[in-house]
Each structure stands twice: as structure tokens, then as C-alpha cells.
């Protein structure tokens, strides 16, 4: 199905609830003309991405490159490019890699604390 791209230059947006069972959390629409702008991710997904990225930072800070195999190195590049958005399979791989290199499960909170 082809959907036409709406051009909307209005400033105000509103978040519209999605029907239950939707894969998206909310849809962001123009408050004036109702043009669909984008979907908003579930807050827990956004949180998970944040945690993934923090773990990645932790890995780069605390593990030296010499400890990564070439495959791991390439995989971490992928994780970085996806901005922490991982498929369940990649997520499992990432968690395994983090565990192998000693990333604490609360790495996210540790970094948050040290950033203050
Ligand atoms: Zn509009």
C-alpha cells in the first residue's frame, strides 16, 4: 500500500494513543491538520536502548580493544550504529558479550552516578 507523504509545516504536535495491541506506543500528529509525523516508541524500549548504549560506553571505557575478537569488534560497531536498538537475537548476543567482558548489570546506573 502506498501512503502519500504529507507535507506539514505546523508547529504544534500531539501524541495520539494507539489502539491496544499496536506495535507502537503513540503516534505523533500535527495538532492542527492531523498529519501523521512519526510513531513514538514504548518508554520501556527507549529505556532499554539507553541501557544498551551505556553498557557500550562502559565496554569501551573499561575493556581494551585487545580484548575483543574481530567479530566482537564488528558486532559492537553494529550496536553503536543501531543506537542501541537491538533485535532479540542481537540483544542476547550483546548481553553475553557484556557478561564476558565484565560489564556490571548496573553499568547504566554506575555511569549515571559518575556523570553527576
Ligand atoms: Zn499540520
Short mmCIF file of N, CA and C and ligand atoms in Angstrom, two decimals:
data_model
loop_
_atom_site.label_atom_id
_atom_site.label_comp_id
_atom_site.label_asym_id
_atom_site.label_seq_id
_atom_site.Cartn_x
_atom_site.Cartn_y
_atom_site.Cartn_z
N UNK A 1 0.85 -1.20 0.00
CA UNK A 1 0.00 0.00 0.00
C UNK A 1 0.88 1.25 0.00
N UNK A 2 0.55 2.16 -0.84
CA UNK A 2 1.34 3.37 -0.92
C UNK A 2 0.65 4.49 -0.13
N UNK A 3 1.40 5.05 0.81
CA UNK A 3 0.83 6.19 1.55
C UNK A 3 1.56 7.46 1.13
N UNK A 4 0.79 8.43 0.86
CA UNK A 4 1.37 9.68 0.39
C UNK A 4 2.02 10.42 1.56
N UNK A 5 3.16 10.95 1.33
CA UNK A 5 3.85 11.70 2.38
C UNK A 5 3.21 13.07 2.50
N UNK A 6 2.79 13.36 3.74
CA UNK A 6 2.12 14.62 3.96
C UNK A 6 3.13 15.70 4.29
N UNK A 7 3.00 16.80 3.65
CA UNK A 7 3.88 17.91 3.98
C UNK A 7 3.11 18.81 4.95
N UNK A 8 3.68 18.98 6.11
CA UNK A 8 3.00 19.78 7.13
C UNK A 8 4.03 20.68 7.78
N UNK A 9 3.72 21.95 7.82
CA UNK A 9 4.69 22.91 8.38
C UNK A 9 4.20 23.52 9.68
N UNK A 10 3.16 22.92 10.25
CA UNK A 10 2.65 23.44 11.51
C UNK A 10 3.60 23.14 12.66
N UNK A 11 3.52 23.93 13.69
CA UNK A 11 4.46 23.82 14.81
C UNK A 11 3.97 22.85 15.89
N UNK A 12 2.68 22.87 16.18
CA UNK A 12 2.18 22.11 17.33
C UNK A 12 1.90 20.65 16.99
N UNK A 13 2.32 19.80 17.90
CA UNK A 13 2.10 18.37 17.71
C UNK A 13 1.31 17.81 18.88
N UNK A 14 0.69 16.69 18.66
CA UNK A 14 0.03 15.99 19.77
C UNK A 14 0.31 14.51 19.64
N UNK A 15 0.42 13.85 20.80
CA UNK A 15 0.64 12.40 20.82
C UNK A 15 -0.70 11.72 20.94
N UNK A 16 -0.99 10.84 20.01
CA UNK A 16 -2.27 10.15 19.99
C UNK A 16 -2.09 8.70 20.42
N UNK A 17 -2.91 8.25 21.34
CA UNK A 17 -2.85 6.87 21.81
C UNK A 17 -3.12 5.93 20.65
N UNK A 18 -2.42 4.81 20.64
CA UNK A 18 -2.66 3.81 19.62
C UNK A 18 -3.62 2.76 20.15
N UNK A 19 -4.35 2.09 19.26
CA UNK A 19 -5.25 1.03 19.75
C UNK A 19 -4.45 -0.07 20.45
N UNK A 20 -5.10 -0.75 21.38
CA UNK A 20 -4.43 -1.78 22.15
C UNK A 20 -3.90 -2.87 21.22
N UNK A 21 -2.73 -3.37 21.53
CA UNK A 21 -2.14 -4.41 20.69
C UNK A 21 -1.28 -3.85 19.59
N UNK A 22 -1.24 -2.53 19.50
CA UNK A 22 -0.40 -1.92 18.47
C UNK A 22 1.06 -2.09 18.83
N UNK A 23 1.86 -2.13 17.80
CA UNK A 23 3.30 -2.29 17.98
C UNK A 23 3.92 -0.97 18.41
N UNK A 24 3.21 0.10 18.20
CA UNK A 24 3.71 1.41 18.60
C UNK A 24 3.00 1.88 19.87
N UNK A 25 3.63 2.81 20.54
CA UNK A 25 3.06 3.33 21.78
C UNK A 25 2.05 4.42 21.46
N UNK A 26 2.53 5.45 20.81
CA UNK A 26 1.67 6.57 20.43
C UNK A 26 2.09 7.06 19.06
N UNK A 27 1.17 7.76 18.42
CA UNK A 27 1.52 8.38 17.14
C UNK A 27 1.60 9.87 17.36
N UNK A 28 2.62 10.47 16.80
CA UNK A 28 2.76 11.90 16.91
C UNK A 28 2.11 12.53 15.67
N UNK A 29 1.11 13.37 15.93
CA UNK A 29 0.40 14.00 14.83
C UNK A 29 0.46 15.51 14.95
N UNK A 30 0.19 16.16 13.84
CA UNK A 30 0.10 17.61 13.85
C UNK A 30 -1.20 17.97 14.56
N UNK A 31 -1.11 18.89 15.52
CA UNK A 31 -2.28 19.27 16.29
C UNK A 31 -3.28 20.06 15.45
N UNK A 32 -2.83 20.62 14.34
CA UNK A 32 -3.73 21.43 13.53
C UNK A 32 -4.36 20.66 12.39
N UNK A 33 -3.55 19.99 11.58
CA UNK A 33 -4.14 19.30 10.42
C UNK A 33 -4.20 17.79 10.59
N UNK A 34 -3.61 17.28 11.68
CA UNK A 34 -3.70 15.85 11.94
C UNK A 34 -2.78 15.00 11.09
N UNK A 35 -1.82 15.63 10.42
CA UNK A 35 -0.88 14.86 9.61
C UNK A 35 -0.05 13.95 10.51
N UNK A 36 0.14 12.72 10.05
CA UNK A 36 0.95 11.79 10.82
C UNK A 36 2.43 12.16 10.68
N UNK A 37 3.11 12.34 11.80
CA UNK A 37 4.52 12.73 11.74
C UNK A 37 5.43 11.52 11.97
N UNK A 38 5.24 10.86 13.09
CA UNK A 38 6.01 9.64 13.36
C UNK A 38 5.39 8.89 14.51
N UNK A 39 5.86 7.67 14.71
CA UNK A 39 5.40 6.89 15.85
C UNK A 39 6.36 7.11 17.00
N UNK A 40 5.82 7.07 18.21
CA UNK A 40 6.66 7.21 19.40
C UNK A 40 6.92 5.81 19.96
N UNK A 41 8.17 5.53 20.34
CA UNK A 41 8.48 4.20 20.87
C UNK A 41 7.95 4.03 22.29
N UNK A 42 7.74 2.79 22.66
CA UNK A 42 7.35 2.50 24.03
C UNK A 42 8.43 3.01 24.97
N UNK A 43 8.03 3.61 26.11
CA UNK A 43 9.05 4.12 27.04
C UNK A 43 10.03 3.05 27.48
N UNK A 44 9.55 1.81 27.68
CA UNK A 44 10.50 0.78 28.14
C UNK A 44 11.49 0.42 27.03
N UNK A 45 11.09 0.58 25.77
CA UNK A 45 12.04 0.33 24.68
C UNK A 45 13.12 1.41 24.66
N UNK A 46 12.67 2.65 24.83
CA UNK A 46 13.61 3.76 24.86
C UNK A 46 14.59 3.58 26.01
N UNK A 47 14.07 3.12 27.15
CA UNK A 47 14.90 2.89 28.33
C UNK A 47 15.92 1.79 28.05
N UNK A 48 15.47 0.74 27.38
CA UNK A 48 16.36 -0.38 27.07
C UNK A 48 17.49 0.07 26.14
N UNK A 49 17.16 0.93 25.20
CA UNK A 49 18.18 1.44 24.28
C UNK A 49 19.22 2.24 25.04
N UNK A 50 18.74 3.04 26.01
CA UNK A 50 19.63 3.85 26.82
C UNK A 50 20.58 2.96 27.61
N UNK A 51 20.02 1.91 28.19
CA UNK A 51 20.83 0.97 28.97
C UNK A 51 21.87 0.31 28.06
N UNK A 52 21.46 -0.09 26.86
CA UNK A 52 22.39 -0.72 25.93
C UNK A 52 23.54 0.21 25.58
N UNK A 53 23.20 1.47 25.32
CA UNK A 53 24.24 2.42 24.94
C UNK A 53 25.19 2.69 26.09
N UNK A 54 24.67 2.73 27.31
CA UNK A 54 25.53 2.94 28.47
C UNK A 54 26.47 1.77 28.67
N UNK A 55 25.95 0.57 28.46
CA UNK A 55 26.80 -0.62 28.57
C UNK A 55 27.90 -0.57 27.53
N UNK A 56 27.55 -0.07 26.36
CA UNK A 56 28.52 0.06 25.28
C UNK A 56 29.63 1.03 25.69
N UNK A 57 29.23 2.15 26.26
CA UNK A 57 30.19 3.14 26.75
C UNK A 57 31.10 2.50 27.80
N UNK A 58 30.48 1.76 28.69
CA UNK A 58 31.23 1.10 29.74
C UNK A 58 32.28 0.16 29.14
N UNK A 59 31.84 -0.62 28.15
CA UNK A 59 32.74 -1.56 27.46
C UNK A 59 33.94 -0.84 26.87
N UNK A 60 33.68 0.26 26.16
CA UNK A 60 34.76 0.98 25.50
C UNK A 60 35.70 1.64 26.50
N UNK A 61 35.16 2.05 27.63
CA UNK A 61 35.99 2.71 28.63
C UNK A 61 36.83 1.72 29.42
N UNK A 62 36.24 0.56 29.71
CA UNK A 62 36.86 -0.34 30.67
C UNK A 62 37.49 -1.58 30.08
N UNK A 63 37.17 -1.89 28.86
CA UNK A 63 37.82 -3.03 28.22
C UNK A 63 38.71 -2.48 27.11
N UNK A 64 39.90 -3.01 27.01
CA UNK A 64 40.77 -2.52 25.94
C UNK A 64 40.43 -3.28 24.66
N UNK A 65 40.67 -2.63 23.53
CA UNK A 65 40.34 -3.23 22.24
C UNK A 65 40.97 -4.60 22.06
N UNK A 66 42.15 -4.77 22.67
CA UNK A 66 42.87 -6.03 22.51
C UNK A 66 42.06 -7.20 23.03
N UNK A 67 41.10 -6.91 23.91
CA UNK A 67 40.32 -8.00 24.48
C UNK A 67 39.18 -8.45 23.58
N UNK A 68 38.86 -7.64 22.58
CA UNK A 68 37.77 -8.01 21.69
C UNK A 68 38.28 -8.82 20.51
N UNK A 69 37.54 -9.83 20.14
CA UNK A 69 37.86 -10.52 18.90
C UNK A 69 37.37 -9.63 17.76
N UNK A 70 37.83 -9.91 16.55
CA UNK A 70 37.42 -9.10 15.40
C UNK A 70 35.90 -9.14 15.25
N UNK A 71 35.33 -10.32 15.46
CA UNK A 71 33.89 -10.47 15.31
C UNK A 71 33.15 -9.61 16.34
N UNK A 72 33.67 -9.63 17.58
CA UNK A 72 33.04 -8.83 18.63
C UNK A 72 33.15 -7.35 18.31
N UNK A 73 34.31 -6.98 17.81
CA UNK A 73 34.55 -5.59 17.45
C UNK A 73 33.56 -5.13 16.39
N UNK A 74 33.34 -5.98 15.39
CA UNK A 74 32.40 -5.64 14.33
C UNK A 74 30.97 -5.58 14.86
N UNK A 75 30.66 -6.50 15.75
CA UNK A 75 29.33 -6.53 16.34
C UNK A 75 29.07 -5.25 17.15
N UNK A 76 30.08 -4.81 17.90
CA UNK A 76 29.92 -3.61 18.71
C UNK A 76 29.71 -2.37 17.83
N UNK A 77 30.38 -2.38 16.68
CA UNK A 77 30.16 -1.30 15.72
C UNK A 77 28.70 -1.26 15.28
N UNK A 78 28.17 -2.46 15.07
CA UNK A 78 26.77 -2.58 14.65
C UNK A 78 25.84 -2.05 15.74
N UNK A 79 26.14 -2.43 16.98
CA UNK A 79 25.31 -1.97 18.11
C UNK A 79 25.32 -0.45 18.17
N UNK A 80 26.51 0.11 17.94
CA UNK A 80 26.64 1.56 18.01
C UNK A 80 25.85 2.22 16.89
N UNK A 81 25.95 1.63 15.69
CA UNK A 81 25.23 2.20 14.55
C UNK A 81 23.71 2.13 14.73
N UNK A 82 23.26 1.09 15.41
CA UNK A 82 21.82 0.95 15.61
C UNK A 82 21.34 1.83 16.76
N UNK A 83 22.27 2.55 17.38
CA UNK A 83 21.95 3.43 18.52
C UNK A 83 21.26 2.66 19.64
N UNK A 84 21.69 1.41 19.84
CA UNK A 84 21.18 0.63 20.96
C UNK A 84 19.89 -0.11 20.68
N UNK A 85 19.40 0.02 19.45
CA UNK A 85 18.16 -0.67 19.10
C UNK A 85 18.52 -2.07 18.60
N UNK A 86 18.24 -3.07 19.41
CA UNK A 86 18.69 -4.42 19.08
C UNK A 86 17.53 -5.38 18.89
N UNK A 87 17.70 -6.30 17.96
CA UNK A 87 16.74 -7.39 17.81
C UNK A 87 16.94 -8.33 19.00
N UNK A 88 15.92 -9.12 19.32
CA UNK A 88 16.08 -10.04 20.48
C UNK A 88 17.34 -10.89 20.37
N UNK A 89 17.66 -11.35 19.16
CA UNK A 89 18.82 -12.20 18.95
C UNK A 89 20.12 -11.42 19.23
N UNK A 90 20.18 -10.20 18.71
CA UNK A 90 21.35 -9.36 18.94
C UNK A 90 21.46 -8.95 20.40
N UNK A 91 20.30 -8.79 21.01
CA UNK A 91 20.28 -8.39 22.41
C UNK A 91 20.93 -9.46 23.27
N UNK A 92 20.58 -10.69 22.95
CA UNK A 92 21.14 -11.83 23.68
C UNK A 92 22.66 -11.87 23.48
N UNK A 93 23.08 -11.65 22.26
CA UNK A 93 24.50 -11.66 21.93
C UNK A 93 25.23 -10.53 22.66
N UNK A 94 24.59 -9.38 22.69
CA UNK A 94 25.18 -8.23 23.36
C UNK A 94 25.33 -8.48 24.86
N UNK A 95 24.28 -9.05 25.45
CA UNK A 95 24.33 -9.36 26.89
C UNK A 95 25.43 -10.36 27.20
N UNK A 96 25.57 -11.36 26.33
CA UNK A 96 26.62 -12.37 26.52
C UNK A 96 27.99 -11.72 26.47
N UNK A 97 28.14 -10.83 25.49
CA UNK A 97 29.42 -10.14 25.32
C UNK A 97 29.73 -9.25 26.53
N UNK A 98 28.71 -8.56 27.01
CA UNK A 98 28.88 -7.69 28.19
C UNK A 98 29.29 -8.52 29.39
N UNK A 99 28.65 -9.68 29.56
CA UNK A 99 28.96 -10.55 30.69
C UNK A 99 30.40 -11.05 30.59
N UNK A 100 30.80 -11.40 29.37
CA UNK A 100 32.15 -11.92 29.14
C UNK A 100 33.21 -10.89 29.51
N UNK A 101 32.92 -9.63 29.21
CA UNK A 101 33.91 -8.58 29.48
C UNK A 101 33.67 -7.86 30.81
N UNK A 102 32.82 -8.46 31.62
CA UNK A 102 32.65 -7.98 32.98
C UNK A 102 31.90 -6.67 33.15
N UNK A 103 30.98 -6.40 32.24
CA UNK A 103 30.15 -5.20 32.41
C UNK A 103 29.15 -5.49 33.53
N UNK A 104 29.17 -4.69 34.60
CA UNK A 104 28.21 -4.95 35.67
C UNK A 104 26.79 -4.72 35.16
N UNK A 105 25.83 -5.50 35.70
CA UNK A 105 24.46 -5.38 35.22
C UNK A 105 23.88 -4.00 35.52
N UNK A 106 24.50 -3.31 36.50
CA UNK A 106 24.02 -1.96 36.80
C UNK A 106 24.95 -0.90 36.22
N UNK A 107 25.64 -1.25 35.13
CA UNK A 107 26.58 -0.31 34.49
C UNK A 107 25.91 1.01 34.17
N UNK A 108 24.65 0.91 33.76
CA UNK A 108 23.88 2.10 33.41
C UNK A 108 23.79 3.07 34.60
N UNK A 109 23.43 2.52 35.77
CA UNK A 109 23.30 3.37 36.95
C UNK A 109 24.67 3.90 37.40
N UNK A 110 25.70 3.06 37.28
CA UNK A 110 27.04 3.49 37.68
C UNK A 110 27.49 4.69 36.85
N UNK A 111 27.22 4.63 35.55
CA UNK A 111 27.62 5.73 34.69
C UNK A 111 26.83 6.99 34.99
N UNK A 112 25.55 6.79 35.28
CA UNK A 112 24.70 7.92 35.59
C UNK A 112 25.20 8.64 36.83
N UNK A 113 25.61 7.83 37.80
CA UNK A 113 26.10 8.39 39.06
C UNK A 113 27.41 9.16 38.84
N UNK A 114 28.31 8.55 38.05
CA UNK A 114 29.62 9.19 37.86
C UNK A 114 29.51 10.43 36.98
N UNK A 115 28.41 10.57 36.25
CA UNK A 115 28.24 11.72 35.37
C UNK A 115 27.78 12.96 36.13
N UNK A 116 27.31 12.73 37.36
CA UNK A 116 26.79 13.86 38.14
C UNK A 116 27.89 14.71 38.72
ZN1 LIG B 1 -0.19 20.31 10.11
#
